[in-house]
Amino acid sequence: MARPISAPRGTRDLLPEDSAAWNRAEAIARDLSHGYAFDRIETPLFERVELFHRGLGEASDAVEKEMFRVGGATGSDEEKAEWALRPEPTAGIIRAFVEHGMHVRPGPLRLWMLGPMFRYDRPQAGRYRQFTQWDVEVVGDAGPMVDAEVIELGHRYFAELGLTDVVAYLNSIGDAVCRPGYRAVLVEYLAAREDRLTDDSRRRLRTNPLRVLDDKDLDPEVAAAAPRSVDHLCDACRAHFDAVRGLLDSLGVRYELDHRLVRGLDYYTRTTFEFFVAGRRGQQQALGGGGRYDGLAELLGGRPTPGIGFGIGIDRSVLAAAEQEAPVPEEPPLVAVVSQQPDDLAARLAAATALRAAGLRVRVDGSARKLGRQLESAAKLGARWAVIVGDDAHTVVLRDLAAHEQRELTLSEVAAAIG
Ligand code: HAM
């Protein structure tokens, strides 16, 4: 036998037994996108590397360490330098927004996407090289109301998934007016304590100093006394942040301030947030995160256009729901069409087709096995009901495979009888 081939490291197969939980996690995302009046957008799975360089920043982990580069069959270095699988959707969505001149459409635009993202990182529990995100973006609204609206939407997602105790951690990292001042104060503070920083942080101090604050190994004393961005906001950013908090309070949305929440991507301005299960704030445990990116469209060659959104990790959300034993609603009952006659495939298929047209979930047995064996295997496959096709073209037998009871009725009566 040939040697079996395994899935790439950091990827997972979605097997049938996991599909009910995934279907549900995705269906809630789709339904909420619809209910909150977002329109679907799809962008390519790969884009120019330059898009991520400009959008996410050269010093972000996603660009510096985790780019999943791709090329054609020849795999030349030039190609690999040009293309990468998308590590996140926001840059691609705003690229599309600029490319299609979407700023002239009646706005603000509300866009959603659900699909795979790729980060070539060291895999571990909760961190995959391919993972799925539900993403929403509101483009063209600078006001604080929409910040509260998307944070509430994230909360609602987790509530509908059956997760309890989810908290939004919230911060404001200012904008082009006040961030440079804050950055300077922070760099001065950290540089004076450089000997207490990790190697990674020492490097970031020069490239991306705000990110030193989310180094998990940052000395707790250095972290506790570090200057906080909220103390250095300009008047406009301060007013915006106060308004967002007031709106969240008025909605009764659960949030906590986190002065170290700076997020990993350079495009963020003002509001930043991440969702965690309370008390579970490990490195790979953010269920989702997002924030405002008022300068991103301009970075990508568009007009200045404010935006805000989030990405929720479906993989981690499904894992968290399983850990909390959140109930997965049952799928509609399965019906199996079976038959007494070995040679009546046309009658079986016709019955299955009619039952499917009536809205039932149906599989059909095409074997020549004895009826008893067909019923046994239907039960093993999880069928709750069997419809036994017989000699009489007008009637069938509906068998309750759990109660072991059966009765005769016409095909058109089956759907109502199952209820
Ligand atoms: P992010 O925080 O990089 O934000 O990712 C959002 C979520 O995706 C994370 O909270 C996590 O649940 C999930 N995630 C990220 N990386 C992995 C991984 N390697 N394995 C499994 N799950 C992962 C963004 O991507 C931004 N685009 C969010 C956003 C939208 N900001 C504004 N609009």
Short mmCIF file of C-alpha atoms and ligand atoms in Angstrom, two decimals:
data_model
loop_
_atom_site.label_atom_id
_atom_site.label_comp_id
_atom_site.label_asym_id
_atom_site.label_seq_id
_atom_site.Cartn_x
_atom_site.Cartn_y
_atom_site.Cartn_z
CA MET A 1 0.00 0.00 0.00
CA ALA A 2 1.16 3.50 -0.76
CA ARG A 3 2.12 5.72 2.16
CA PRO A 4 -0.91 7.81 3.28
CA ILE A 5 -0.60 11.59 3.03
CA SER A 6 -1.51 13.75 5.99
CA ALA A 7 -3.02 17.25 6.09
CA PRO A 8 -0.51 20.13 6.21
CA ARG A 9 0.67 21.17 9.64
CA GLY A 10 -1.54 23.83 11.19
CA THR A 11 -4.61 22.85 9.17
CA ARG A 12 -7.58 20.72 10.14
CA ASP A 13 -10.17 18.71 8.29
CA LEU A 14 -13.76 19.49 9.15
CA LEU A 15 -15.21 16.01 9.61
CA PRO A 16 -18.93 15.19 9.40
CA GLU A 17 -19.25 14.80 13.17
CA ASP A 18 -18.09 18.40 13.64
CA SER A 19 -20.31 19.83 10.97
CA ALA A 20 -23.41 20.52 13.08
CA ALA A 21 -21.43 22.84 15.38
CA TRP A 22 -19.75 24.56 12.42
CA ASN A 23 -22.98 24.89 10.46
CA ARG A 24 -24.50 26.60 13.42
CA ALA A 25 -21.55 28.94 14.07
CA GLU A 26 -21.61 29.98 10.42
CA ALA A 27 -25.41 30.21 10.18
CA ILE A 28 -25.56 32.58 13.16
CA ALA A 29 -22.92 34.77 11.50
CA ARG A 30 -24.87 34.85 8.23
CA ASP A 31 -28.20 35.53 9.95
CA LEU A 32 -26.78 38.32 12.09
CA SER A 33 -25.05 39.88 9.07
CA HIS A 34 -28.41 39.91 7.36
CA GLY A 35 -30.33 41.16 10.39
CA TYR A 36 -27.88 44.00 11.00
CA ALA A 37 -28.18 44.98 7.33
CA PHE A 38 -24.69 44.10 6.12
CA ASP A 39 -24.10 43.16 2.47
CA ARG A 40 -21.85 40.29 1.49
CA ILE A 41 -18.49 40.92 -0.12
CA GLU A 42 -15.97 38.34 -1.31
CA THR A 43 -12.39 39.14 -2.19
CA PRO A 44 -9.65 36.80 -3.46
CA LEU A 45 -7.86 34.42 -1.11
CA PHE A 46 -4.54 35.82 -2.35
CA GLU A 47 -3.50 39.41 -2.93
CA ARG A 48 -0.37 41.40 -3.65
CA VAL A 49 2.05 41.32 -0.74
CA GLU A 50 2.23 45.09 -1.11
CA LEU A 51 -1.39 45.38 0.00
CA PHE A 52 -0.54 43.82 3.35
CA HIS A 53 2.71 45.76 3.66
CA ARG A 54 0.89 49.03 3.22
CA GLY A 55 -2.32 48.08 5.02
CA LEU A 56 -1.19 46.08 8.04
CA GLY A 57 2.28 47.58 8.34
CA GLU A 58 5.73 46.12 7.66
CA ALA A 59 6.41 45.60 11.35
CA SER A 60 3.17 43.76 12.13
CA ASP A 61 3.56 40.07 12.98
CA ALA A 62 1.18 39.16 10.17
CA VAL A 63 3.55 40.71 7.62
CA GLU A 64 6.95 40.31 9.22
CA LYS A 65 6.63 36.73 10.49
CA GLU A 66 3.49 35.10 9.18
CA MET A 67 3.05 35.87 5.45
CA PHE A 68 1.99 32.77 3.57
CA ARG A 69 3.64 33.50 0.24
CA VAL A 70 2.49 31.78 -2.93
CA GLY A 71 3.70 31.53 -6.49
CA GLY A 72 2.87 29.72 -9.70
CA ALA A 73 4.03 26.29 -10.81
CA THR A 74 7.54 27.53 -11.42
CA GLY A 75 7.53 29.11 -7.99
CA SER A 76 10.01 31.81 -8.87
CA ASP A 77 11.26 34.10 -6.13
CA GLU A 78 9.77 37.10 -7.95
CA GLU A 79 6.33 35.54 -7.84
CA LYS A 80 6.66 34.65 -4.21
CA ALA A 81 7.68 38.18 -3.49
CA GLU A 82 4.52 39.40 -5.15
CA TRP A 83 1.68 37.24 -3.82
CA ALA A 84 0.49 36.07 -0.43
CA LEU A 85 -2.55 34.27 0.93
CA ARG A 86 -4.63 36.76 2.87
CA PRO A 87 -3.82 36.84 6.60
CA GLU A 88 -6.98 38.86 7.28
CA PRO A 89 -9.83 40.33 5.25
CA THR A 90 -9.92 44.04 6.07
CA ALA A 91 -7.08 45.12 3.76
CA GLY A 92 -8.63 43.22 0.83
CA ILE A 93 -12.08 44.67 1.49
CA ILE A 94 -10.79 48.24 1.58
CA ARG A 95 -8.68 47.53 -1.52
CA ALA A 96 -11.92 46.51 -3.26
CA PHE A 97 -13.70 49.57 -1.86
CA VAL A 98 -11.07 51.85 -3.39
CA GLU A 99 -10.73 49.88 -6.63
CA HIS A 100 -14.47 49.92 -7.36
CA GLY A 101 -14.95 53.56 -6.39
CA MET A 102 -17.44 52.46 -3.77
CA HIS A 103 -17.22 55.81 -1.96
CA VAL A 104 -19.84 57.18 -4.38
CA ARG A 105 -22.44 54.63 -3.25
CA PRO A 106 -25.03 55.61 -0.68
CA GLY A 107 -23.26 54.98 2.61
CA PRO A 108 -22.09 54.15 5.10
CA LEU A 109 -21.34 50.79 3.50
CA ARG A 110 -21.87 47.73 5.64
CA LEU A 111 -19.97 44.68 4.40
CA TRP A 112 -19.49 41.16 5.70
CA MET A 113 -17.42 38.15 4.77
CA LEU A 114 -16.96 34.62 6.07
CA GLY A 115 -14.00 32.60 4.91
CA PRO A 116 -10.51 31.19 5.37
CA MET A 117 -7.47 33.28 6.36
CA PHE A 118 -3.84 32.14 6.36
CA ARG A 119 -0.99 32.93 8.72
CA TYR A 120 2.22 30.97 8.45
CA ASP A 121 2.84 30.87 12.17
CA ARG A 122 4.03 28.12 14.50
CA PRO A 123 0.88 26.02 14.98
CA GLN A 124 -0.48 25.29 18.45
CA ALA A 125 -3.84 24.83 20.17
CA GLY A 126 -6.14 27.57 18.89
CA ARG A 127 -3.55 28.85 16.39
CA TYR A 128 -3.78 27.45 12.90
CA ARG A 129 -2.17 28.24 9.58
CA GLN A 130 -5.60 28.20 7.99
CA PHE A 131 -8.54 29.42 10.04
CA THR A 132 -11.96 30.88 9.38
CA GLN A 133 -13.10 34.39 10.24
CA TRP A 134 -16.44 36.09 10.21
CA ASP A 135 -15.70 39.70 9.38
CA VAL A 136 -17.89 42.80 9.35
CA GLU A 137 -16.86 46.28 8.25
CA VAL A 138 -18.69 49.62 8.31
CA VAL A 139 -17.03 52.02 5.90
CA GLY A 140 -17.76 55.74 5.77
CA ASP A 141 -19.02 56.51 9.28
CA ALA A 142 -16.75 58.38 11.67
CA GLY A 143 -19.26 58.66 14.53
CA PRO A 144 -19.15 56.77 17.82
CA MET A 145 -22.53 55.08 17.44
CA VAL A 146 -21.26 52.56 14.93
CA ASP A 147 -18.39 51.56 17.26
CA ALA A 148 -20.95 50.61 19.90
CA GLU A 149 -23.12 48.94 17.28
CA VAL A 150 -20.39 46.57 16.07
CA ILE A 151 -19.22 45.73 19.60
CA GLU A 152 -22.82 44.90 20.51
CA LEU A 153 -23.05 42.75 17.37
CA GLY A 154 -19.97 40.77 18.45
CA HIS A 155 -21.51 40.22 21.86
CA ARG A 156 -24.76 39.07 20.32
CA TYR A 157 -22.90 36.54 18.20
CA PHE A 158 -21.35 34.89 21.24
CA ALA A 159 -24.65 34.99 23.13
CA GLU A 160 -26.46 33.28 20.26
CA LEU A 161 -23.73 30.68 20.08
CA GLY A 162 -24.54 29.90 23.71
CA LEU A 163 -21.29 31.24 25.18
CA THR A 164 -21.52 32.82 28.59
CA ASP A 165 -19.16 35.25 30.22
CA VAL A 166 -17.76 36.88 27.09
CA VAL A 167 -16.20 40.28 27.75
CA ALA A 168 -15.17 42.96 25.26
CA TYR A 169 -11.87 44.54 26.31
CA LEU A 170 -11.72 48.11 25.09
CA ASN A 171 -9.12 50.78 24.51
CA SER A 172 -8.51 53.89 22.44
CA ILE A 173 -5.11 54.33 20.82
CA GLY A 174 -5.75 57.82 19.46
CA ASP A 175 -5.24 59.07 15.94
CA ALA A 176 -2.70 60.83 13.72
CA VAL A 177 -3.07 63.97 15.85
CA CYS A 178 -2.38 62.54 19.31
CA ARG A 179 -0.67 59.19 18.75
CA PRO A 180 2.75 60.61 17.82
CA GLY A 181 2.87 62.43 21.18
CA TYR A 182 1.84 59.31 23.06
CA ARG A 183 4.31 57.22 21.11
CA ALA A 184 7.15 59.56 22.06
CA VAL A 185 6.22 59.44 25.77
CA LEU A 186 5.97 55.64 25.64
CA VAL A 187 9.29 55.21 23.82
CA GLU A 188 11.01 57.45 26.37
CA TYR A 189 9.53 55.40 29.24
CA LEU A 190 10.41 52.03 27.69
CA ALA A 191 13.88 53.08 26.52
CA ALA A 192 14.73 53.95 30.12
CA ARG A 193 13.82 50.37 31.04
CA GLU A 194 15.24 48.64 28.00
CA ASP A 195 17.23 46.16 30.09
CA ARG A 196 13.93 44.78 31.41
CA LEU A 197 12.42 44.16 27.96
CA THR A 198 12.48 40.92 25.99
CA ASP A 199 14.55 40.76 22.80
CA ASP A 200 11.38 40.97 20.73
CA SER A 201 10.23 44.06 22.60
CA ARG A 202 13.61 45.73 22.32
CA ARG A 203 13.33 45.37 18.56
CA ARG A 204 9.75 46.58 18.54
CA LEU A 205 10.70 49.60 20.56
CA ARG A 206 12.24 50.88 17.33
CA THR A 207 9.74 49.56 14.78
CA ASN A 208 6.36 49.42 16.53
CA PRO A 209 6.65 50.60 20.13
CA LEU A 210 2.94 50.35 21.02
CA ARG A 211 3.20 46.61 20.48
CA VAL A 212 5.64 46.30 23.34
CA LEU A 213 2.55 46.69 25.54
CA ASP A 214 1.02 43.45 24.32
CA ASP A 215 4.19 41.41 24.78
CA LYS A 216 2.95 38.63 27.05
CA ASP A 217 6.35 38.48 28.73
CA LEU A 218 6.49 42.19 29.54
CA ASP A 219 7.72 42.77 33.10
CA PRO A 220 4.47 43.36 35.10
CA GLU A 221 5.95 46.36 36.92
CA VAL A 222 7.02 47.98 33.67
CA ALA A 223 3.57 47.26 32.23
CA ALA A 224 1.65 48.60 35.22
CA ALA A 225 3.43 51.95 35.28
CA ALA A 226 3.58 52.44 31.49
CA PRO A 227 1.99 55.60 30.08
CA ARG A 228 -1.56 54.89 28.91
CA SER A 229 -2.84 56.00 25.53
CA VAL A 230 -6.16 57.12 27.03
CA ASP A 231 -4.27 59.74 29.08
CA HIS A 232 -2.82 61.25 25.91
CA LEU A 233 -5.87 61.49 23.66
CA CYS A 234 -6.60 64.74 21.83
CA ASP A 235 -9.96 66.36 22.53
CA ALA A 236 -11.65 64.78 19.50
CA CYS A 237 -10.42 61.26 20.35
CA ARG A 238 -11.34 61.71 24.00
CA ALA A 239 -14.89 62.85 23.08
CA HIS A 240 -15.24 59.91 20.68
CA PHE A 241 -14.09 57.37 23.26
CA ASP A 242 -16.34 58.80 25.99
CA ALA A 243 -19.30 58.65 23.61
CA VAL A 244 -18.57 55.01 22.65
CA ARG A 245 -18.43 54.03 26.33
CA GLY A 246 -21.63 55.93 27.09
CA LEU A 247 -23.44 54.15 24.26
CA LEU A 248 -22.18 50.72 25.38
CA ASP A 249 -23.34 51.50 28.91
CA SER A 250 -26.75 52.56 27.64
CA LEU A 251 -27.04 49.26 25.73
CA GLY A 252 -25.92 47.25 28.75
CA VAL A 253 -23.01 45.71 26.80
CA ARG A 254 -20.33 44.17 28.99
CA TYR A 255 -16.87 45.69 28.48
CA GLU A 256 -13.73 46.36 30.45
CA LEU A 257 -11.03 48.91 29.76
CA ASP A 258 -7.63 47.47 28.88
CA HIS A 259 -4.86 50.00 28.52
CA ARG A 260 -2.52 47.47 26.92
CA LEU A 261 -4.87 46.53 24.11
CA VAL A 262 -3.07 48.06 21.11
CA ARG A 263 -3.84 45.31 18.53
CA GLY A 264 -1.29 43.89 16.15
CA LEU A 265 -2.04 45.68 12.90
CA ASP A 266 -0.86 49.18 12.06
CA TYR A 267 -4.11 50.39 10.54
CA TYR A 268 -5.93 50.92 13.81
CA THR A 269 -6.97 54.33 15.11
CA ARG A 270 -9.06 55.29 18.13
CA THR A 271 -11.29 52.41 19.28
CA THR A 272 -9.74 48.94 19.62
CA PHE A 273 -11.38 45.89 21.20
CA GLU A 274 -11.04 42.16 21.66
CA PHE A 275 -13.44 39.50 22.89
CA PHE A 276 -12.42 36.87 25.44
CA VAL A 277 -14.18 34.50 27.78
CA ALA A 278 -13.75 36.18 31.18
CA GLY A 279 -10.72 34.83 33.01
CA ARG A 280 -9.33 33.21 29.86
CA ARG A 281 -7.00 35.78 28.41
CA GLY A 282 -4.21 33.57 27.12
CA GLN A 283 -2.28 34.25 23.93
CA GLN A 284 -4.37 32.10 21.62
CA GLN A 285 -7.67 32.75 23.29
CA ALA A 286 -9.04 35.91 21.69
CA LEU A 287 -12.35 34.92 20.16
CA GLY A 288 -12.41 38.04 18.04
CA GLY A 289 -11.00 41.50 17.72
CA GLY A 290 -11.36 44.69 15.80
CA GLY A 291 -11.36 48.43 15.83
CA ARG A 292 -11.40 51.63 13.88
CA TYR A 293 -9.08 52.21 10.90
CA ASP A 294 -9.79 55.76 9.79
CA GLY A 295 -6.55 56.06 7.78
CA LEU A 296 -6.58 52.74 5.92
CA ALA A 297 -8.42 53.76 2.73
CA GLU A 298 -5.94 56.60 2.24
CA LEU A 299 -2.97 54.25 2.78
CA LEU A 300 -4.38 52.11 -0.02
CA GLY A 301 -4.69 54.99 -2.45
CA GLY A 302 -8.29 56.02 -1.77
CA ARG A 303 -9.84 59.15 -0.34
CA PRO A 304 -9.79 59.55 3.43
CA THR A 305 -12.63 57.29 4.60
CA PRO A 306 -13.29 56.21 8.18
CA GLY A 307 -14.04 52.59 8.95
CA ILE A 308 -14.54 50.12 11.75
CA GLY A 309 -15.07 46.38 11.96
CA PHE A 310 -14.17 43.12 13.60
CA GLY A 311 -13.04 39.61 12.79
CA ILE A 312 -14.39 36.76 14.87
CA GLY A 313 -12.47 33.49 14.80
CA ILE A 314 -14.92 30.71 14.01
CA ASP A 315 -12.46 27.93 14.96
CA ARG A 316 -11.92 29.35 18.44
CA SER A 317 -15.59 30.19 18.90
CA VAL A 318 -16.61 26.62 18.05
CA LEU A 319 -13.94 25.30 20.47
CA ALA A 320 -15.13 27.63 23.24
CA ALA A 321 -18.76 26.61 22.71
CA ALA A 322 -17.75 22.94 22.97
CA GLU A 323 -15.72 23.63 26.12
CA GLN A 324 -18.68 25.39 27.71
CA GLU A 325 -20.92 22.58 26.51
CA ALA A 326 -23.22 25.07 24.80
CA PRO A 327 -26.14 23.09 23.39
CA VAL A 328 -26.06 22.41 19.65
CA PRO A 329 -29.65 22.41 18.38
CA GLU A 330 -30.66 19.19 16.72
CA GLU A 331 -30.78 18.95 12.98
CA PRO A 332 -34.23 18.21 11.47
CA PRO A 333 -34.99 14.47 11.69
CA LEU A 334 -33.56 12.24 9.00
CA VAL A 335 -35.90 10.10 6.91
CA ALA A 336 -34.70 6.95 5.12
CA VAL A 337 -36.53 5.62 2.09
CA VAL A 338 -36.23 1.82 1.97
CA SER A 339 -38.01 -0.85 -0.01
CA GLN A 340 -39.31 -4.39 0.01
CA GLN A 341 -38.54 -4.86 -3.68
CA PRO A 342 -34.99 -5.30 -4.94
CA ASP A 343 -35.75 -3.88 -8.37
CA ASP A 344 -37.85 -0.75 -7.78
CA LEU A 345 -35.14 1.91 -7.75
CA ALA A 346 -37.37 4.27 -9.74
CA ALA A 347 -40.13 4.08 -7.09
CA ARG A 348 -37.61 4.69 -4.27
CA LEU A 349 -36.08 7.69 -5.99
CA ALA A 350 -39.54 9.10 -6.83
CA ALA A 351 -40.62 8.77 -3.18
CA ALA A 352 -37.40 10.39 -1.92
CA THR A 353 -37.74 13.23 -4.42
CA ALA A 354 -41.36 13.90 -3.39
CA LEU A 355 -40.45 13.88 0.31
CA ARG A 356 -37.51 16.25 -0.29
CA ALA A 357 -39.82 18.55 -2.23
CA ALA A 358 -42.05 18.57 0.86
CA GLY A 359 -39.07 19.89 2.86
CA LEU A 360 -37.86 16.71 4.57
CA ARG A 361 -34.22 15.62 4.99
CA VAL A 362 -34.04 12.32 3.15
CA ARG A 363 -31.55 9.62 2.19
CA VAL A 364 -32.51 6.69 0.04
CA ASP A 365 -31.26 3.10 0.20
CA GLY A 366 -30.39 1.78 -3.27
CA SER A 367 -29.37 -1.69 -2.16
CA ALA A 368 -30.97 -5.07 -2.82
CA ARG A 369 -30.65 -6.07 0.84
CA LYS A 370 -33.57 -7.53 2.77
CA LEU A 371 -35.94 -4.96 4.28
CA GLY A 372 -34.83 -5.78 7.83
CA ARG A 373 -31.20 -5.03 6.96
CA GLN A 374 -32.15 -1.79 5.26
CA LEU A 375 -34.08 -0.69 8.36
CA GLU A 376 -31.16 -1.61 10.59
CA SER A 377 -28.67 0.39 8.58
CA ALA A 378 -31.12 3.35 8.39
CA ALA A 379 -31.22 3.41 12.20
CA LYS A 380 -27.42 3.20 12.38
CA LEU A 381 -27.14 6.15 10.02
CA GLY A 382 -29.22 8.18 12.44
CA ALA A 383 -32.59 8.08 10.66
CA ARG A 384 -35.55 8.72 12.93
CA TRP A 385 -38.11 7.61 10.37
CA ALA A 386 -38.22 5.08 7.54
CA VAL A 387 -40.58 5.32 4.61
CA ILE A 388 -41.08 1.82 3.20
CA VAL A 389 -42.02 1.75 -0.45
CA GLY A 390 -44.15 -1.28 -1.34
CA ASP A 391 -46.22 -2.82 -4.08
CA ASP A 392 -48.96 -0.24 -3.90
CA ALA A 393 -47.97 2.88 -5.81
CA HIS A 394 -50.31 5.06 -3.75
CA THR A 395 -49.39 4.19 -0.19
CA VAL A 396 -46.22 3.77 1.83
CA VAL A 397 -45.48 2.57 5.35
CA LEU A 398 -44.12 5.19 7.74
CA ARG A 399 -42.04 3.52 10.45
CA ASP A 400 -40.95 5.26 13.64
CA LEU A 401 -37.49 3.78 14.15
CA ALA A 402 -37.31 4.87 17.78
CA ALA A 403 -40.75 3.68 18.91
CA HIS A 404 -40.81 0.66 16.55
CA GLU A 405 -44.33 1.57 15.41
CA GLN A 406 -45.59 1.87 11.90
CA ARG A 407 -48.65 2.82 9.89
CA GLU A 408 -49.79 3.04 6.32
CA LEU A 409 -50.47 6.36 4.65
CA THR A 410 -50.11 8.14 1.33
CA LEU A 411 -46.79 9.76 0.40
CA SER A 412 -48.31 13.22 0.57
CA GLU A 413 -49.36 12.62 4.17
CA VAL A 414 -45.84 11.75 5.38
CA ALA A 415 -44.51 15.28 5.95
CA ALA A 416 -47.50 16.26 8.08
CA ALA A 417 -47.36 12.99 10.01
CA ILE A 418 -43.71 13.60 10.94
CA GLY A 419 -44.57 17.17 11.89
P1 HAM B 1 -7.20 39.63 14.38
O1 HAM B 1 -7.27 39.99 15.83
O2 HAM B 1 -5.86 39.47 13.80
O3 HAM B 1 -7.98 40.77 13.61
O4 HAM B 1 -8.02 38.31 14.12
C1 HAM B 1 -9.37 38.21 14.53
C2 HAM B 1 -9.63 36.85 15.15
O5 HAM B 1 -9.27 35.81 14.25
C3 HAM B 1 -8.82 36.55 16.41
O6 HAM B 1 -9.40 37.14 17.54
C4 HAM B 1 -8.91 35.04 16.46
O7 HAM B 1 -10.14 34.60 17.02
C5 HAM B 1 -8.88 34.66 14.99
N1 HAM B 1 -7.51 34.25 14.61
C6 HAM B 1 -6.47 35.05 14.25
N2 HAM B 1 -5.38 34.32 13.96
C7 HAM B 1 -5.73 33.01 14.12
C8 HAM B 1 -5.04 31.77 13.97
N3 HAM B 1 -3.76 31.70 13.56
N4 HAM B 1 -5.73 30.63 14.24
C9 HAM B 1 -7.02 30.67 14.65
N5 HAM B 1 -7.72 31.80 14.79
C10 HAM B 1 -7.09 32.97 14.55
C11 HAM B 1 -8.13 40.84 12.25
O8 HAM B 1 -7.86 39.94 11.49
C12 HAM B 1 -8.76 42.14 11.79
N6 HAM B 1 -8.90 42.09 10.33
C13 HAM B 1 -10.11 42.37 12.45
C14 HAM B 1 -10.77 43.62 11.98
C15 HAM B 1 -11.75 43.75 11.08
N7 HAM B 1 -10.45 44.85 12.36
C16 HAM B 1 -11.20 45.74 11.72
N8 HAM B 1 -12.00 45.07 10.93
#
